[in-house]
């Protein structure tokens, strides 16, 4: 599937709901490139609002919602194809994230995607690559956020190694400094905690290596400016050691505001310095330069097309098919039949938008992925893999949707599994699942060619949403096994509140 390209002159917007700050970028597509029109950044510190049980306090939610009310007018008049809003670690961690997301979407009028840590890392790398000169060899990129720190090694436009660690300038500030005077003991504890987090990525990153290192986002920007006394300067181990001595002598980072550091960033700089000092040591970094491009720029460049006509998710699906040795013949036949069924049902079932055909296609291709774990209950194994794997290009919600389609493609129809989605999405996903189930059932015998000689009739006038499946006259009477499968399927759908007839 090709990624839809915005037309020349299109207005594009990226909104990054970070754990420390919210950032909005507006740009226009001019001759295939981005012309930046406006950027807004507000300190929200969602991560500071997470309690010990990872519930997001109402006060933190209100800070975020107030910020979004300021930003929402800039999105008015735009469509979903022009806007992408992503949320990161704080909302990944918050057990009540759906509550905040619902309130935020009501203000913005656009969906919000909670992205996984490695997907965040991939988008950060995209932002850095597209806003910096081309580099020979491998490039290391590090981004310290409010609740997590992302590490990437890539070559050209391609990330080769992606990691996201649970250490951020806000979460570490709250845990190890908490507004108190900066002491050597506190700083040492924060630094040792970061070194511990880095242990499992240290060896693979050092082994792959890099020719240049770049740091993105606010913390590394601030450290670069402090080192350069108001100007951007390379970050080195010696410079970090001098900053540490200066910080411990002063007992605070307040005096660094003379170098252009915003006062509201002062409380998180000691934590950011401890994390930076740790990863410089763990990875053996000699020098790092600040990059203005980061997550939000990566999101914008993906809206633009990112220099490729291929959706990154297509590559991810292909990789999964190869990695888990999914039978390409069966996968292809089921996919062809599922899309054939969708073509007949799309208009009346409200599934004409490309996003629904994409989800059905991906689920159909991957429906047997769980066989790599075990044949018994393989639909459940497949759902687990899709839900929890780090899948480049996919948001958590998209993975959850694919997981439920794969979970529902055989056996009993798991109605309860769909209830986590918004009502409209819930209904459409159930409809997609019914189409996928039919495509799988029609190819139960694993024939040589896809079975496409069928016709669907849909009756939405009843609460049971009747689906009528028609074959050539008399054909089904010569297919006793398929007929028995269809009878069982009709019973399973009836138990879920649907009606399936066939002739």
XYZ file of C-alpha atoms in Angstrom:
503
model
C 0.000 0.000 0.000
C 1.393 3.399 -0.959
C 1.442 6.225 1.510
C -0.939 9.026 0.495
C 1.079 12.102 -0.414
C -0.185 15.576 0.605
C -0.692 17.980 -2.317
C 1.634 20.881 -3.039
C 0.935 23.774 -0.668
C -0.752 21.562 1.923
C -0.630 22.682 5.549
C 0.684 19.996 7.910
C 0.734 19.835 11.699
C 2.542 17.613 14.188
C 1.722 17.683 17.896
C 3.991 15.864 20.340
C 2.461 15.215 23.772
C 5.702 14.539 25.583
C 6.227 13.586 29.213
C 7.872 16.960 29.895
C 6.551 19.338 27.226
C 3.902 19.555 24.521
C 5.182 20.767 21.138
C 3.236 21.855 18.059
C 4.805 22.312 14.619
C 2.988 23.800 11.639
C 4.531 23.656 8.176
C 3.566 23.921 4.533
C 4.627 21.597 1.734
C 6.598 23.656 -0.765
C 8.222 21.862 -3.724
C 8.311 18.601 -1.837
C 9.908 20.065 1.279
C 8.642 21.512 4.550
C 8.479 25.249 5.105
C 8.107 25.827 8.853
C 5.347 28.316 9.716
C 5.024 28.123 13.483
C 6.276 26.190 16.463
C 4.898 26.212 19.987
C 6.250 24.494 23.077
C 4.761 24.488 26.564
C 6.099 22.870 29.720
C 3.386 20.518 31.009
C 5.343 17.828 32.903
C 2.776 15.062 32.646
C 5.362 12.644 34.034
C 5.428 14.637 37.269
C 1.726 13.896 37.658
C 2.116 10.110 37.771
C 1.741 8.670 41.264
C 3.439 5.526 42.568
C 0.684 3.409 40.986
C 1.013 5.174 37.603
C -2.256 7.081 37.840
C -2.178 10.505 36.238
C -3.350 13.141 38.729
C -6.150 15.498 37.785
C -3.867 18.521 38.224
C -1.444 17.141 35.606
C -4.329 16.340 33.281
C -5.579 19.917 33.616
C -2.115 21.303 32.779
C -2.146 19.253 29.623
C -5.710 20.154 28.673
C -5.079 23.869 29.264
C -2.067 23.651 26.947
C -4.100 21.898 24.256
C -6.788 24.588 24.431
C -4.090 27.101 23.472
C -2.905 24.950 20.576
C -6.226 23.706 19.201
C -7.124 26.909 17.229
C -4.090 26.304 14.992
C -5.586 22.967 13.871
C -9.005 24.306 12.898
C -10.000 23.654 9.314
C -7.464 20.867 8.857
C -8.269 17.218 8.088
C -6.932 13.986 9.597
C -4.592 13.612 6.606
C -2.916 16.892 7.578
C -2.549 16.348 11.329
C -0.823 13.740 13.457
C -0.776 13.810 17.252
C 1.456 11.412 19.187
C 1.827 10.787 22.911
C 4.860 9.245 24.581
C 6.091 7.741 27.854
C 3.853 9.409 30.447
C 0.703 8.324 28.638
C 2.219 4.935 27.816
C 2.631 4.410 31.552
C -0.584 5.996 32.866
C -3.286 3.463 33.706
C -5.933 6.136 33.176
C -4.455 7.403 29.910
C -7.744 6.749 28.091
C -9.458 9.279 30.346
C -6.999 12.024 29.417
C -6.973 11.021 25.737
C -10.772 11.233 25.545
C -10.795 14.730 27.042
C -7.903 15.867 24.862
C -9.474 14.566 21.646
C -12.673 16.454 22.478
C -10.626 19.679 22.591
C -8.491 19.010 19.507
C -10.985 17.249 17.256
C -8.318 14.766 16.118
C -7.266 11.291 17.265
C -4.245 10.929 19.557
C -1.864 8.006 19.080
C 0.099 6.602 22.024
C 3.288 5.316 20.418
C 5.599 2.613 21.757
C 9.112 3.451 22.904
C 10.891 2.022 19.870
C 8.412 3.687 17.536
C 9.191 6.959 19.302
C 12.880 6.237 18.747
C 12.285 5.577 15.045
C 10.420 8.865 14.593
C 13.136 10.752 16.495
C 15.718 9.322 14.111
C 13.571 10.385 11.145
C 13.442 13.925 12.547
C 17.196 14.095 13.074
C 18.086 12.646 9.669
C 15.779 15.005 7.797
C 17.015 18.136 9.555
C 20.761 17.482 9.400
C 23.298 17.024 6.586
C 23.883 13.533 5.227
C 26.527 11.593 7.107
C 28.838 8.770 6.085
C 28.741 5.676 8.234
C 26.603 5.049 11.291
C 24.908 7.831 13.229
C 24.098 7.592 16.957
C 21.100 9.625 18.120
C 20.087 10.079 21.765
C 16.976 11.898 22.988
C 16.294 12.489 26.699
C 12.590 12.949 27.322
C 10.621 13.526 30.468
C 9.965 9.855 31.165
C 12.184 7.899 28.787
C 15.428 8.169 26.844
C 15.675 6.883 23.287
C 18.846 5.515 21.673
C 19.181 4.879 17.942
C 21.968 3.859 15.596
C 21.190 4.239 11.909
C 22.784 4.522 8.522
C 21.371 7.019 6.057
C 17.596 7.053 6.543
C 17.450 3.555 8.003
C 17.529 2.952 11.768
C 19.505 -0.190 12.544
C 19.173 -0.403 16.334
C 16.388 1.146 18.414
C 15.978 1.237 22.195
C 13.850 3.156 24.683
C 14.844 3.110 28.359
C 12.710 4.046 31.354
C 14.747 7.016 32.497
C 13.826 10.637 31.864
C 14.660 14.073 33.182
C 11.264 14.559 34.900
C 10.953 11.072 36.395
C 14.566 11.146 37.650
C 14.184 14.693 38.976
C 11.189 13.586 41.045
C 12.839 10.370 42.208
C 16.338 11.578 43.095
C 16.222 15.352 43.573
C 12.605 16.346 44.246
C 13.251 20.090 44.581
C 15.968 19.617 47.184
C 19.506 20.920 47.148
C 21.702 19.063 44.701
C 24.175 16.965 46.672
C 26.906 14.588 45.555
C 25.008 11.666 47.086
C 21.792 12.479 45.200
C 23.637 12.993 41.932
C 25.571 9.742 42.369
C 22.364 7.763 43.009
C 20.726 9.163 39.859
C 23.800 8.464 37.762
C 24.146 4.891 39.069
C 20.467 4.210 38.353
C 20.979 5.371 34.769
C 24.092 3.197 34.399
C 22.061 0.222 35.591
C 19.373 0.925 32.970
C 22.043 1.141 30.278
C 23.612 -2.241 31.028
C 21.482 -4.271 28.608
C 22.017 -1.948 25.620
C 25.684 -1.154 26.250
C 27.192 -4.119 24.433
C 25.064 -4.118 21.226
C 25.444 -0.354 20.761
C 29.193 -0.404 21.278
C 29.504 -3.386 18.949
C 27.602 -1.711 16.089
C 29.434 1.592 16.567
C 29.007 5.007 14.950
C 31.001 7.746 13.271
C 29.046 10.677 14.702
C 26.738 11.220 17.684
C 23.838 13.661 17.919
C 21.558 14.587 20.799
C 18.060 15.972 20.373
C 15.374 17.692 22.461
C 15.490 20.082 25.396
C 17.859 18.515 27.914
C 20.751 17.980 25.514
C 20.062 21.386 23.963
C 20.358 22.968 27.412
C 23.577 21.120 28.247
C 25.118 22.131 24.913
C 24.269 25.775 25.580
C 25.596 25.713 29.149
C 28.860 24.196 27.951
C 29.095 26.899 25.263
C 28.080 29.640 27.730
C 25.065 30.633 25.663
C 26.176 29.172 22.333
C 25.830 25.610 21.087
C 28.997 23.641 21.805
C 29.967 19.962 21.539
C 29.173 17.829 24.560
C 32.234 15.884 25.727
C 33.097 13.796 28.813
C 35.422 16.543 30.068
C 32.750 19.207 29.641
C 30.191 17.062 31.478
C 32.602 16.555 34.371
C 33.075 20.335 34.652
C 29.299 20.828 34.675
C 28.963 18.230 37.419
C 31.566 19.977 39.571
C 29.927 23.353 38.973
C 26.467 21.967 39.804
C 27.577 20.334 43.056
C 29.470 23.433 44.120
C 26.424 25.654 43.573
C 23.901 23.101 44.881
C 21.478 24.180 42.157
C 21.219 24.709 38.400
C 19.621 28.118 38.835
C 22.794 30.039 37.956
C 22.807 28.455 34.464
C 19.818 30.534 33.398
C 22.316 33.258 32.368
C 23.135 31.043 29.367
C 19.604 31.219 28.001
C 18.164 28.250 29.874
C 14.459 28.697 30.590
C 13.726 28.920 34.342
C 11.076 26.197 34.077
C 13.734 23.761 32.804
C 16.090 24.349 35.751
C 14.553 21.666 38.044
C 15.163 18.867 35.508
C 18.697 19.791 34.390
C 20.514 17.937 37.221
C 18.653 14.736 36.360
C 19.370 15.265 32.673
C 23.058 15.805 33.421
C 23.215 12.588 35.480
C 21.599 10.603 32.652
C 23.897 12.163 30.044
C 27.008 11.507 32.112
C 25.912 7.884 32.499
C 25.273 7.157 28.838
C 28.500 8.899 27.797
C 30.373 6.485 30.068
C 28.340 3.378 29.221
C 28.562 3.847 25.457
C 32.025 5.389 25.341
C 30.919 8.568 23.543
C 33.755 11.001 22.779
C 31.695 13.903 21.443
C 28.049 14.705 20.757
C 26.467 17.595 18.860
C 22.983 18.998 19.383
C 20.332 18.407 16.684
C 17.302 20.680 16.419
C 15.285 17.920 14.755
C 13.483 15.461 17.015
C 10.211 13.544 17.373
C 7.840 16.236 16.128
C 9.966 16.851 13.034
C 9.969 13.116 12.389
C 6.175 13.056 12.582
C 5.972 15.962 10.117
C 8.338 14.357 7.640
C 6.316 11.154 7.725
C 3.195 13.191 6.950
C 5.132 14.685 4.059
C 6.186 11.251 2.828
C 9.692 10.972 4.292
C 11.280 10.516 0.898
C 9.605 7.160 0.228
C 6.384 6.060 -1.447
C 6.092 3.049 0.846
C 4.255 2.979 4.147
C 6.766 1.890 6.818
C 4.075 -0.464 8.135
C 4.189 -2.458 4.896
C 7.857 -3.170 5.509
C 7.096 -4.138 9.097
C 4.422 -6.611 7.990
C 6.761 -8.133 5.401
C 9.426 -8.509 8.064
C 6.965 -10.265 10.401
C 5.892 -12.654 7.650
C 9.507 -13.650 7.073
C 10.580 -13.689 10.711
C 7.709 -15.925 11.847
C 7.693 -18.035 8.645
C 4.034 -17.429 7.838
C 2.822 -19.585 4.922
C 2.834 -17.071 2.030
C 0.356 -19.049 -0.085
C -2.306 -19.297 2.593
C -1.674 -15.724 3.744
C -2.083 -14.434 0.202
C -5.291 -16.383 -0.529
C -6.988 -15.307 2.702
C -5.952 -11.690 2.098
C -7.320 -11.740 -1.462
C -10.636 -13.211 -0.308
C -10.953 -10.838 2.650
C -10.435 -7.774 0.451
C -12.874 -9.221 -2.113
C -15.465 -9.485 0.671
C -14.667 -5.976 1.869
C -15.254 -4.543 -1.608
C -18.815 -5.857 -1.403
C -19.468 -4.691 2.149
C -17.479 -1.460 2.448
C -20.145 1.091 1.518
C -23.048 -0.281 3.518
C -20.845 -1.073 6.546
C -18.970 2.239 6.599
C -15.623 0.621 5.843
C -14.711 2.528 2.676
C -11.892 4.574 4.276
C -8.398 3.229 3.425
C -7.560 2.803 7.112
C -10.087 -0.038 7.394
C -8.931 -1.891 4.299
C -5.345 -1.563 5.591
C -6.236 -3.129 8.923
C -8.099 -5.997 7.265
C -5.247 -6.602 4.811
C -2.578 -6.659 7.539
C -4.663 -8.881 9.811
C -5.362 -11.278 6.945
C -1.684 -11.485 6.024
C -0.675 -12.126 9.639
C -3.601 -14.234 10.857
C -1.431 -17.368 11.179
C 1.542 -15.678 12.845
C 0.736 -17.459 16.123
C 1.558 -20.835 14.571
C 5.200 -19.976 15.198
C 4.435 -20.368 18.912
C 2.066 -23.376 18.925
C -0.766 -24.770 16.839
C -3.131 -24.987 19.781
C -4.833 -21.625 20.385
C -2.621 -20.035 17.727
C -5.074 -17.174 17.216
C -4.447 -16.153 20.836
C -0.681 -16.443 20.447
C -0.866 -14.292 17.313
C -2.924 -11.653 19.107
C -0.363 -11.541 21.913
C 2.517 -11.044 19.467
C 0.710 -8.253 17.652
C -0.279 -6.500 20.852
C 3.088 -6.487 22.603
C 5.765 -6.553 19.894
C 7.555 -3.332 18.911
C 6.251 -2.793 15.383
C 7.789 0.074 13.422
C 5.184 2.476 12.068
C 2.307 1.173 14.191
C 0.772 2.985 17.135
C -0.372 1.114 20.209
C -4.012 1.523 19.187
C -3.315 0.168 15.703
C -1.521 -2.831 17.196
C -4.424 -3.388 19.570
C -6.840 -3.349 16.619
C -4.765 -5.842 14.640
C -4.466 -8.019 17.727
C -8.218 -8.205 18.219
C -8.813 -9.036 14.540
C -6.300 -11.880 14.694
C -7.714 -13.041 18.019
C -11.233 -13.090 16.508
C -10.466 -14.823 13.208
C -11.467 -18.318 14.396
C -13.392 -20.232 17.049
C -15.783 -18.345 19.341
C -16.374 -14.704 18.497
C -14.779 -12.795 21.426
C -17.260 -9.942 21.808
C -15.743 -8.736 25.093
C -12.355 -8.162 23.407
C -13.848 -5.348 21.284
C -15.265 -3.370 24.188
C -12.011 -1.526 24.859
C -12.483 0.511 21.666
C -14.676 3.541 21.016
C -18.238 2.466 20.061
C -17.898 3.336 16.362
C -14.507 1.636 16.063
C -15.841 -1.332 18.012
C -18.640 -1.916 15.510
C -16.404 -1.518 12.467
C -13.759 -3.844 13.873
C -16.429 -6.472 14.530
C -17.539 -6.148 10.916
C -13.940 -6.540 9.705
C -13.577 -9.591 11.924
C -16.663 -11.183 10.370
C -15.213 -10.689 6.896
C -11.841 -12.088 7.964
C -13.488 -15.120 9.562
C -15.275 -15.899 6.297
C -12.073 -15.531 4.252
C -10.242 -17.897 6.618
C -13.108 -20.394 6.691
C -13.372 -20.505 2.877
C -9.709 -21.511 2.733
C -9.746 -24.007 5.586
C -8.727 -26.783 3.178
C -5.773 -24.673 1.929
C -6.687 -24.854 -1.786
C -4.338 -24.073 -4.659
C -6.129 -20.848 -5.626
C -8.266 -18.330 -3.702
C -12.015 -18.942 -3.597
C -13.635 -15.737 -4.851
C -16.835 -17.009 -6.438
C -19.131 -15.771 -3.680
C -21.478 -12.852 -3.192
C -22.434 -11.009 0.000
C -25.737 -9.402 0.878
C -25.962 -7.300 4.025
C -29.095 -6.369 5.922
C -28.503 -3.701 8.564
C -32.198 -3.229 9.290
C -32.043 -5.777 12.107
C -30.084 -5.515 15.332
C -28.309 -8.772 14.426
C -26.764 -7.338 11.224
C -27.564 -10.184 8.865
C -24.809 -11.284 6.486
C -25.978 -13.486 3.604
C -23.323 -15.512 1.779
C -24.224 -16.810 -1.691
C -22.363 -19.281 -3.921
C -23.162 -20.542 -7.413
C -26.426 -22.479 -7.427
C -25.974 -26.005 -6.114
C -22.222 -25.633 -5.562
C -22.313 -25.792 -1.769
C -24.153 -29.144 -1.803
C -20.962 -30.723 -3.136
C -18.826 -29.197 -0.360
C -19.911 -31.067 2.818
C -16.929 -29.999 4.909
C -17.322 -26.334 4.030
C -21.044 -26.545 4.699
C -20.385 -27.997 8.141
C -17.858 -25.227 8.847
C -20.406 -22.598 7.803
C -23.052 -24.103 10.063
C -20.645 -23.917 13.021
C -19.704 -20.374 12.064
C -23.361 -19.360 11.951
C -23.754 -20.673 15.497
C -20.695 -18.791 16.744
C -21.881 -15.543 15.148
C -25.390 -16.048 16.528
C -23.936 -16.396 20.030
C -22.206 -13.037 19.490
C -25.428 -11.347 18.378
C -24.930 -11.563 14.613
C -26.674 -13.531 11.904
C -24.963 -15.446 9.085
C -26.911 -17.259 6.358
C -25.519 -19.077 3.347
C -26.783 -20.801 0.240
